[in-house]
Amino acid sequence: MKKENISDAVIRRLPRYYRQLTELCSRGIVRISSHSLGQEMGITASQIRQDFSCFGEFGQQGYGYNVEELRTEIAHILGVDNNHHLVMIGVGNLGHALLQNFPFSQTGFSVDAAFDVSPAVINTDINGVPVYAMSDLDGFIKKHTVDVVVLTIPQSVAQDTANRLVELGIKGFWNFTNMELSCANPAVKFENIHFADSLLTLSYRIANR
Amino acid sequence: MKKENISDAVIRRLPRYYRQLTELCSRGIVRISSHSLGQEMGITASQIRQDFSCFGEFGQQGYGYNVEELRTEIAHILGVDNNHHLVMIGVGNLGHALLQNFPFSQTGFSVDAAFDVSPAVINTDINGVPVYAMSDLDGFIKKHTVDVVVLTIPQSVAQDTANRLVELGIKGFWNFTNMELSCANPAVKFENIHFADSLLTLSYRIANR
DNA sequence: TATATTTTGAGAATAATTTAACGAAATTCA
DNA sequence: TGAATTTCGTTAAATTATTCTCAAAATATA
């Protein structure tokens, strides 16, 4: 039964399903039951069926799920086929690494531009992405559709930059600054990569084994 | 009342408390109640008190919590004062970025060495960290204490490398490969940074606003 | 074709997490 | 000093998430 409000726990499992199904596809596996999928992923078949049932009925009794079909469904749910437009703010080591290595296009994103204050990178081209001066940011956003901004900038300027971008109409932030950014408008979404938090949970677990 | 088994949900909130308390310290704030802390963080006072009570009694009725003292307690719980030893496997763009920018020492980690297969980086020094050939890895680990390994290597070699490291006695992995790594021994801990999963959840939320 | 088996999706039961309530202890203020 | 206020830590209640169960439908098999 399709649900109206999907819980965060379910949403955060979807990319994992998507990854697993992509792998099954590449292994040439055509069909799979919730039971086998659960075994491969280390989760229960119940959870898998419950999760999928939030979005529709993708399986068939006695058969299971068609891997390719299910993968396509989940890709669609995740918006991989939406071709979202993205720009990066801050092209330091991390921004550079993402531009070089991260498979944005496989994830459904076009990286249209990057911005930085450093003359050393302004007007360069990193892996096909043009780097502009920060002063050109407002103009660029006013002229182009931008769905998501990647924040790979220092903490000191993060909240101010986010505020400015929200004013310009940006509604999605991929935030690498390891600080919480806030916005009164609930339609503005922040997704955080907190490196330090992640390492600290590992620190906890090895210290309290 | 001190708890024996702490839930993952609680553990994952600890670094956030630690960050917030660090900021309060730097703002010169001496004491804080669970209510105000909750307001600043956007969570309930109940949750804060419940979370802390898993580890002991750090507050005082009618007063609240001493910020610096509480911060020290949480640092200790997280193992920030343990001086864990870490090595990095794979010094590509991302590994390089982490070595250059990530505050390992503030998080309680010493980065003792990095390893790569590329002659271009072998025997160089990145931000004070020596880079060795992958062939020297086994020898290094046998001679030194290594608590955590950072995996910034391609997916294709990730599971094999992890297996080899587990055999050498490594018990903690900070995994950037965006794939699940597994190990039969439950004492071996994997902490994953899944960039793609993170961006896909953002994709979902902007597509289903 | 008839029967046994597989497997889903839904609903019920169980478990875990979060929030509320409250007594007790400390602080603040008159 | 004494009353009012603040705030903790704990227990209880409410909410949310996960797992179990099972009828129904499809497949596989004899």
CSV table of C-alpha atoms in Angstrom, one decimal, chain B residues 5 19 28 35 39 44 57 60 65-66 108-109 145 147 154-156 171 186:
chain,number,residue,atom,x,y,z
B,5,ASN,CA,24.4,-1.7,25.5
B,19,ARG,CA,30.6,19.7,18.2
B,28,GLY,CA,32.6,31.4,26.3
B,35,HIS,CA,16.4,22.8,27.4
B,39,GLN,CA,16.8,24.6,21.4
B,44,THR,CA,14.2,17.8,22.7
B,57,GLU,CA,25.2,11.7,35.6
B,60,GLN,CA,23.2,19.2,38.4
B,65,TYR,CA,25.5,21.2,32.7
B,66,ASN,CA,28.9,22.7,32.9
B,108,GLY,CA,42.3,11.9,18.4
B,109,PHE,CA,44.1,10.2,15.6
B,145,THR,CA,50.4,-0.3,16.2
B,147,ASP,CA,44.1,1.0,15.1
B,154,PRO,CA,39.2,1.8,-6.0
B,155,GLN,CA,36.2,-0.5,-5.3
B,156,SER,CA,37.9,-3.2,-7.5
B,171,LYS,CA,40.1,-4.0,13.6
B,186,PRO,CA,32.2,-8.9,14.7
